[in-house]
PDB file of C-alpha atoms and ligand atoms in Angstrom:
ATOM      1  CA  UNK B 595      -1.272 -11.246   3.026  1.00  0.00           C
ATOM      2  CA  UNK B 596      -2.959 -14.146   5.375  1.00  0.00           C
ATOM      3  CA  UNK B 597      -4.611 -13.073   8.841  1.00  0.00           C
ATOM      4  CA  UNK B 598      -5.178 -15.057  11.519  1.00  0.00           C
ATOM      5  CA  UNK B 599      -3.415 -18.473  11.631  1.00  0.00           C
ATOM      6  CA  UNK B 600      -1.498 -19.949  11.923  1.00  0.00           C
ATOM      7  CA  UNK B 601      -3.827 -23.054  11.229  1.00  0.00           C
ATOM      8  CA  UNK B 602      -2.032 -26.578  10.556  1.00  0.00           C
ATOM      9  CA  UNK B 603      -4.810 -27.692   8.177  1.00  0.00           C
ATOM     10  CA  UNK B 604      -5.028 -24.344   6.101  1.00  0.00           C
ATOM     11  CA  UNK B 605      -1.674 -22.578   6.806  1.00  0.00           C
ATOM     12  CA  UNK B 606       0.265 -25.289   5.633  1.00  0.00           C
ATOM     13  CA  UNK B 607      -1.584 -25.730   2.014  1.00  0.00           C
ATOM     14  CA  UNK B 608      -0.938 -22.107   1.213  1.00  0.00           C
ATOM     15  CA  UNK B 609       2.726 -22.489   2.790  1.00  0.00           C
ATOM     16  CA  UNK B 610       3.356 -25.328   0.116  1.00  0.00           C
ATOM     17  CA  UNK B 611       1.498 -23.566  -2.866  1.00  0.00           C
ATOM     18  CA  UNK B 612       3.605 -20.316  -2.223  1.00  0.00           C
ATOM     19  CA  UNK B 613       6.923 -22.221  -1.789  1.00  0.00           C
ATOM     20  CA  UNK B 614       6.659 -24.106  -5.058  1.00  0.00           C
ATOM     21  CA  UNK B 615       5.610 -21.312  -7.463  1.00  0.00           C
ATOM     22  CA  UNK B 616       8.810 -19.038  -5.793  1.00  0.00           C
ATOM     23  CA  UNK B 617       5.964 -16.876  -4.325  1.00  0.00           C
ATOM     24  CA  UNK B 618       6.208 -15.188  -0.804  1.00  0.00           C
ATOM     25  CA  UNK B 619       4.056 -13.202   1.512  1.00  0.00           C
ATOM     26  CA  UNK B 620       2.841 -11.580   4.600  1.00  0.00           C
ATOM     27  CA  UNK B 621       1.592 -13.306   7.760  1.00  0.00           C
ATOM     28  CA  UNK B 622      -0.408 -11.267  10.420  1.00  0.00           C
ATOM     29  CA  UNK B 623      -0.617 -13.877  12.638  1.00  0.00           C
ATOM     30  CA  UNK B 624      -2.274 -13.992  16.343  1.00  0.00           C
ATOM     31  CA  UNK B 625       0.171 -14.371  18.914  1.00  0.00           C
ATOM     32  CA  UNK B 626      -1.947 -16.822  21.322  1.00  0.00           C
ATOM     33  CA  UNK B 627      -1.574 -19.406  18.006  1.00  0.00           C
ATOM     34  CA  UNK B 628       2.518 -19.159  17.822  1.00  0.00           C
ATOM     35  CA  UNK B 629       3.283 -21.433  20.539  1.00  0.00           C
ATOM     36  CA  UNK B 630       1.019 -24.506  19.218  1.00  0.00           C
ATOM     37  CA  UNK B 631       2.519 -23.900  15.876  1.00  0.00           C
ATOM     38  CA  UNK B 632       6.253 -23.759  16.274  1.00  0.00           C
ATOM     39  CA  UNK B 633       6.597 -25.919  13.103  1.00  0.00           C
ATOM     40  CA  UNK B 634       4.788 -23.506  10.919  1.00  0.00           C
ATOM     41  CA  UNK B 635       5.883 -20.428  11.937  1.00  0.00           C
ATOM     42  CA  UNK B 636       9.253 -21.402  11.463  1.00  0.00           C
ATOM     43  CA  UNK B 637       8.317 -23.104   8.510  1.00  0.00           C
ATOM     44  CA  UNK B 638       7.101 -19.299   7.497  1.00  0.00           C
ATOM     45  CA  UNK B 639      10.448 -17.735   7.492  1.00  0.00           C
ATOM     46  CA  UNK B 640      12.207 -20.511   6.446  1.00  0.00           C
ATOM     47  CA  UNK B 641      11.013 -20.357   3.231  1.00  0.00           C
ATOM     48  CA  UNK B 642      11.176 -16.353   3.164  1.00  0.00           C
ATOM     49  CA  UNK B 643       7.659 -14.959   4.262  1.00  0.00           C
ATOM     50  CA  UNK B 644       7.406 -12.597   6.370  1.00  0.00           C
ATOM     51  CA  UNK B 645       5.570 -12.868   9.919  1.00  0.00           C
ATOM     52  CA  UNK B 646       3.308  -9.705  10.949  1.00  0.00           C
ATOM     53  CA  UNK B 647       1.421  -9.126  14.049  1.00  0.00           C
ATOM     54  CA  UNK B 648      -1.853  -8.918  14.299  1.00  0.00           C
ATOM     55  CA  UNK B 649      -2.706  -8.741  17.951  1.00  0.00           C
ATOM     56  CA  UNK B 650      -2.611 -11.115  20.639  1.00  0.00           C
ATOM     57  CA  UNK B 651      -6.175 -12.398  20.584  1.00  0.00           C
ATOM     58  CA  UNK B 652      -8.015 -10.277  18.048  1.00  0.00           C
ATOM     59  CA  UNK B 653      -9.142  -8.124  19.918  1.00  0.00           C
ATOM     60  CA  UNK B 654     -10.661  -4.885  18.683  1.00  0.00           C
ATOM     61  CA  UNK B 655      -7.793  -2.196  19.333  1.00  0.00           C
ATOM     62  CA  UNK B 656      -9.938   0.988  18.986  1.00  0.00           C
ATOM     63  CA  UNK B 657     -12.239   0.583  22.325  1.00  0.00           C
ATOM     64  CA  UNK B 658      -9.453  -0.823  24.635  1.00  0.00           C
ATOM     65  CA  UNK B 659      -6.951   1.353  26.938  1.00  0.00           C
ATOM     66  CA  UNK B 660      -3.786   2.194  26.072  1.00  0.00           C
ATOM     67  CA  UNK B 661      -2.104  -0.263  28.657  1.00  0.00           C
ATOM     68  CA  UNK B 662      -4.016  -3.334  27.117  1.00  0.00           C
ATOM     69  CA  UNK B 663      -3.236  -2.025  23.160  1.00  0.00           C
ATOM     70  CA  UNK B 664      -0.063  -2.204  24.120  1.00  0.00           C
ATOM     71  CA  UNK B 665      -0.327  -5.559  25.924  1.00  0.00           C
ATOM     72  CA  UNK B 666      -1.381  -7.014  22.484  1.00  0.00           C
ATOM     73  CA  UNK B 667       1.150  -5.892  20.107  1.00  0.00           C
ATOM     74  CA  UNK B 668       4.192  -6.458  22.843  1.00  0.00           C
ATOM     75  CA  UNK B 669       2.887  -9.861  23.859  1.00  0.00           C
ATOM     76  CA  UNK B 670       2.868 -11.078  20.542  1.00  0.00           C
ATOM     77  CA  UNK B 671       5.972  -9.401  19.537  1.00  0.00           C
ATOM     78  CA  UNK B 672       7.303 -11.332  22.376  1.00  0.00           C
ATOM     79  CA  UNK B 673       6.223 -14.964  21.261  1.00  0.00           C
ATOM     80  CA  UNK B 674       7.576 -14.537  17.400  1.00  0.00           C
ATOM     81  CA  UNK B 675      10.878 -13.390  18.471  1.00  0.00           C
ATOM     82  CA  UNK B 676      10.880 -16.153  20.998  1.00  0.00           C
ATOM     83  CA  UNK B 677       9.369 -18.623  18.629  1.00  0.00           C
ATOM     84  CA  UNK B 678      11.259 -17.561  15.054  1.00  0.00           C
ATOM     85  CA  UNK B 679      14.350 -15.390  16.809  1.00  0.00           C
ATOM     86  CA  UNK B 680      12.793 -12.806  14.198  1.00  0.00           C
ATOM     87  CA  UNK B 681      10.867  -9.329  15.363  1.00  0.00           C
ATOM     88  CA  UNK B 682       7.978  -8.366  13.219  1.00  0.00           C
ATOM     89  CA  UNK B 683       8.328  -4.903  11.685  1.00  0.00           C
ATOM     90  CA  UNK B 684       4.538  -4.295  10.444  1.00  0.00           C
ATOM     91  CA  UNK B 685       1.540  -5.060  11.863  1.00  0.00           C
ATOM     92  CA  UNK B 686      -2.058  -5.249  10.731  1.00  0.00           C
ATOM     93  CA  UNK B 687      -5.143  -3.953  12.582  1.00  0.00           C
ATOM     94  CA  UNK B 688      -7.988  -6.110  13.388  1.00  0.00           C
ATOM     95  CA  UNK B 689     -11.047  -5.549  11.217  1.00  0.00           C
ATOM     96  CA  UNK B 690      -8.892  -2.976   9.936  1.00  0.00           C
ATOM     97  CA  UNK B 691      -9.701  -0.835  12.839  1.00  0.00           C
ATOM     98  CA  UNK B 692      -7.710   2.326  13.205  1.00  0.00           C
ATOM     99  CA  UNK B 693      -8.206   5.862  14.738  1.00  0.00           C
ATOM    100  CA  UNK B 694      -5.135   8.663  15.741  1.00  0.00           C
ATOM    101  CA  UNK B 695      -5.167   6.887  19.351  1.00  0.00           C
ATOM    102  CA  UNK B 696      -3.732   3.903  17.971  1.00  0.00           C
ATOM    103  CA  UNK B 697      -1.600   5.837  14.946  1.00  0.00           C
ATOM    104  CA  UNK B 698      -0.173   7.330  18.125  1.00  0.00           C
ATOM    105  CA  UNK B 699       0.223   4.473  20.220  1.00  0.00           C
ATOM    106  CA  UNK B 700       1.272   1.495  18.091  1.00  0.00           C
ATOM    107  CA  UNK B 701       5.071   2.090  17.228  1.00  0.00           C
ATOM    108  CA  UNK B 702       4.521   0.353  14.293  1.00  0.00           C
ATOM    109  CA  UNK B 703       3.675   0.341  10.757  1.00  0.00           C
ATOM    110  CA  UNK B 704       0.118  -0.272  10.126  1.00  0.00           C
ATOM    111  CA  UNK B 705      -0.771  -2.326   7.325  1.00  0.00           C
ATOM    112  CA  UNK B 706      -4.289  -2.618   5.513  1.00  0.00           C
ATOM    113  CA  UNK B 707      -5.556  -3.442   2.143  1.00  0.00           C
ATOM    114  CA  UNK B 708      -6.211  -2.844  -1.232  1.00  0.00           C
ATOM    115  CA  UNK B 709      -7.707  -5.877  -2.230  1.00  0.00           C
ATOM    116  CA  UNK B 710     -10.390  -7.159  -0.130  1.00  0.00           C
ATOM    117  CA  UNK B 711     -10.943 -11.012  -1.267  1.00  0.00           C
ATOM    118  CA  UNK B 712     -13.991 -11.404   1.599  1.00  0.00           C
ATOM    119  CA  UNK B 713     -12.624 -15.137   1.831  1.00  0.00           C
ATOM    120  CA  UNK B 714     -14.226 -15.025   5.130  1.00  0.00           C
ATOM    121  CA  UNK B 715     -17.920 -14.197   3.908  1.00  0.00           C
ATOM    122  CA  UNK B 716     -18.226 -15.938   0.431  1.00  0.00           C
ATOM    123  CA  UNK B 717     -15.896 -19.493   1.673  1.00  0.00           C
ATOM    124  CA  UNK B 718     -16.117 -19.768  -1.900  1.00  0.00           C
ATOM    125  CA  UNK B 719     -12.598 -20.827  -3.739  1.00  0.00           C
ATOM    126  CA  UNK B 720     -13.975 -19.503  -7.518  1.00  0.00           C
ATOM    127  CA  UNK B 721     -15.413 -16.321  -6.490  1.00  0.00           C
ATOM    128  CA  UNK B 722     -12.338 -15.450  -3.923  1.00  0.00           C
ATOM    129  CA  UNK B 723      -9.879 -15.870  -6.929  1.00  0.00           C
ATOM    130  CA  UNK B 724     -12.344 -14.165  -9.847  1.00  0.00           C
ATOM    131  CA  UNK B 725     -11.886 -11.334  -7.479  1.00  0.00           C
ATOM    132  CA  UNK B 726      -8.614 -10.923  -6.963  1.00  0.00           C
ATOM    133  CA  UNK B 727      -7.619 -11.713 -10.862  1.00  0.00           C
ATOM    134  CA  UNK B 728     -10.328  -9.220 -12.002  1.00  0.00           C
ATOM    135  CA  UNK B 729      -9.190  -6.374  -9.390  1.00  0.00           C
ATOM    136  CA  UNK B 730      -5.268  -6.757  -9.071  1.00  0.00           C
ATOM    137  CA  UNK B 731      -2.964  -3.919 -10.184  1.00  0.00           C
ATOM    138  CA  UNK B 732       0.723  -3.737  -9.742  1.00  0.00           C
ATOM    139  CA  UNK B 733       1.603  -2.544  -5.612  1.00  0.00           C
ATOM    140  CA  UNK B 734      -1.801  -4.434  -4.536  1.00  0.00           C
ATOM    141  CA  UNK B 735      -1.866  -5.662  -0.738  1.00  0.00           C
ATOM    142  CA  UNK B 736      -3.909  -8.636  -1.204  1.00  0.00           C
ATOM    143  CA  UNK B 737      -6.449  -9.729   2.238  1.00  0.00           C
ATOM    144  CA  UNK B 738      -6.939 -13.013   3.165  1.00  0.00           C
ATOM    145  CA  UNK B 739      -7.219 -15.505   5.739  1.00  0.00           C
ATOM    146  CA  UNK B 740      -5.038 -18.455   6.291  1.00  0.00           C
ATOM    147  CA  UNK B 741      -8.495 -20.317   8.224  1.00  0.00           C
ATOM    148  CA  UNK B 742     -10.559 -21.344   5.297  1.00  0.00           C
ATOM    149  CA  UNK B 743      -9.814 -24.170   2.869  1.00  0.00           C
ATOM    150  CA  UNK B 744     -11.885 -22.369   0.319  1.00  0.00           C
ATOM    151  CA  UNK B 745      -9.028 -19.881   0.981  1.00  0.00           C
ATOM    152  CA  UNK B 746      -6.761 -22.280   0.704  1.00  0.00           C
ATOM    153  CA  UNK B 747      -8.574 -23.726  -2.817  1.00  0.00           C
ATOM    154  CA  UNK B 748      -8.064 -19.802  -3.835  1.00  0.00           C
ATOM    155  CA  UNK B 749      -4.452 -19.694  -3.074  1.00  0.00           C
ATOM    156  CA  UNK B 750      -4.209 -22.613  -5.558  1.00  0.00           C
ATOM    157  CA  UNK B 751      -5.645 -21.008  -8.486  1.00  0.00           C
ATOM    158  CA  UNK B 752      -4.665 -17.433  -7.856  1.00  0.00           C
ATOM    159  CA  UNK B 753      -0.836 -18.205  -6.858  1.00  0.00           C
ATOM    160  CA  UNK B 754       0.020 -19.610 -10.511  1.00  0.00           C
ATOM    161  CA  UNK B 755      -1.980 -17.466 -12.702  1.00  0.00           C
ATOM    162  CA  UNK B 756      -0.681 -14.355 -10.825  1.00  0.00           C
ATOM    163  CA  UNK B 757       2.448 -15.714 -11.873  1.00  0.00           C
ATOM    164  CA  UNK B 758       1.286 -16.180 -15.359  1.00  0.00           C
ATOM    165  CA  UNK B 759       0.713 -12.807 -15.830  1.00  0.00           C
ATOM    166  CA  UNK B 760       4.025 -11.497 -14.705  1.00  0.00           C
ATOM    167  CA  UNK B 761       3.368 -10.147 -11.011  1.00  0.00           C
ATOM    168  CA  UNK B 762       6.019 -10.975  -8.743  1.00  0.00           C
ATOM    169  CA  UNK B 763       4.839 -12.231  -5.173  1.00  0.00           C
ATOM    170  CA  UNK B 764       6.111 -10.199  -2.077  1.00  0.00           C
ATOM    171  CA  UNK B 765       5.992  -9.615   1.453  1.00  0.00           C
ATOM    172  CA  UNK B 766       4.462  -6.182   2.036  1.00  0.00           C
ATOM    173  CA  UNK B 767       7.911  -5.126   3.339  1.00  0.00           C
ATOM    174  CA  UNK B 768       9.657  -5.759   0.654  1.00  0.00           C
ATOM    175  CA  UNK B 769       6.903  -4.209  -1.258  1.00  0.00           C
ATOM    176  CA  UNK B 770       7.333  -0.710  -0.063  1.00  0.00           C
ATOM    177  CA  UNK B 771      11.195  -1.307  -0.183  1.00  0.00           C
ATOM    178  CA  UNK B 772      11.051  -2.678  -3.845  1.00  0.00           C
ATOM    179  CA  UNK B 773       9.130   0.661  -4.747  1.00  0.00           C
ATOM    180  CA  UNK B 774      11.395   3.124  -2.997  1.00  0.00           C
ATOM    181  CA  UNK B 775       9.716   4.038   0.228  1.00  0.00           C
ATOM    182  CA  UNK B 776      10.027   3.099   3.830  1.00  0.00           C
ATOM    183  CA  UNK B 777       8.064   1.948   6.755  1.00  0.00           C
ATOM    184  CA  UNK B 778       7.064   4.401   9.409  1.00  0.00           C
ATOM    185  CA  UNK B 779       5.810   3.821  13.051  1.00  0.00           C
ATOM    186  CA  UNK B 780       2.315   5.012  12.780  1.00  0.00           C
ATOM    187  CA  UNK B 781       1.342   5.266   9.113  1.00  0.00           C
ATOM    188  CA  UNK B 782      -1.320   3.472   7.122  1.00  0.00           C
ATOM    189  CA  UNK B 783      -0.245   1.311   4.461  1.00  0.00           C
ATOM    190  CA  UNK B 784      -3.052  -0.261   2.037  1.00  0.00           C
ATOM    191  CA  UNK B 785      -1.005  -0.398  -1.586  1.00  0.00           C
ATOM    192  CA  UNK B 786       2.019   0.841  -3.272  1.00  0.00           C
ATOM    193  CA  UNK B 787       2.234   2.281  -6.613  1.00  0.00           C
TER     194      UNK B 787
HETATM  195 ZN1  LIG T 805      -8.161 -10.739  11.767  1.00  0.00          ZN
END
């Protein structure tokens, strides 16, 4: 999974590196970045990803009112449907931030982690993949971010060897699907075994 793009100069890359090693995945993407990247977001489902929300403008979920939680997920729901003509069906937390307020509120599946890459802290392509090759286990939801070319370096290494080694690359809906469960409105998702 990639948060917070779309980015033209680092969404792309890992668009490309995913397409031509048959690989998929998750995009929680902001919604106040759809409408300057039409292309890629399109480009996104076109080649079978899927498109998540992940709030209008990252903003922290668990300190703001009902009205404006809700403001962020429908507002970006909004934009991809207008954008793609497809409605995300999960959506991802930002900083992973959940209490029962927002379980309650959001009528959507909440999707977190298992595999925490810190992309955003190390910037480092080597360390970002080591981790994720020495830590993966079949039904692993895999964090990153679609901002970083060291991410982007990552993707390049990872995507292939990943491969290698027999895993097949999903979206984190058909994950759950693939392993017999379904999404729910309000439940926390980090991995599927
Ligand atoms: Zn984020």
């Amino acid at each position: 999974t990639f948060d917070d793009g779309p980015n033209i100069r680092t969404t792309l890359p890992i668009l490309e590196t995913l397409n031509s090693n048959g690989a998929v995945a998750t995009f929680f993407v902001l919604g106040n970045r759809v409408k300057q990247n039409k292309e890629l977001v399109l480009r996104m489902i076109e080649n079978g990803n899927e498109i998540g929300n992940h709030t209008y403008n990252h903003r922290l979920l668990t300190t703001i009112s009902n009205e404006e939680l809700n403001k962020q997920i429908d507002r970006t729901q909004n934009i991809i449907s207008e954008v793609t003509g497809v409605e995300p069906v999960v959506m991802r937390p930002t900083y992973g931030a959940i209490n029962n307020r927002l379980k309650e509120n959001i009528n959507m599946p909440i999707i977190l982690w298992s595999v925490d890459t810190m992309d955003w802290k190390s910037k480092d392509a080597k360390a970002i993949s080591k981790h994720i090759l020495n830590n993966i286990k079949d039904g692993d939801i895999v964090l990153m971010h679609d901002i970083y070319l060291s991410t982007v370096d990552a993707v390049k290494i990872v995507i292939p060897e990943l491969i290698k080694r027999g895993y097949q690359l999903v979206t984190v809906s058909e994950l759950i699907k693939e392993k017999g469960a379904s999404l729910q409105a309000g439940s926390v998702y980090r991995h599927y075994k």
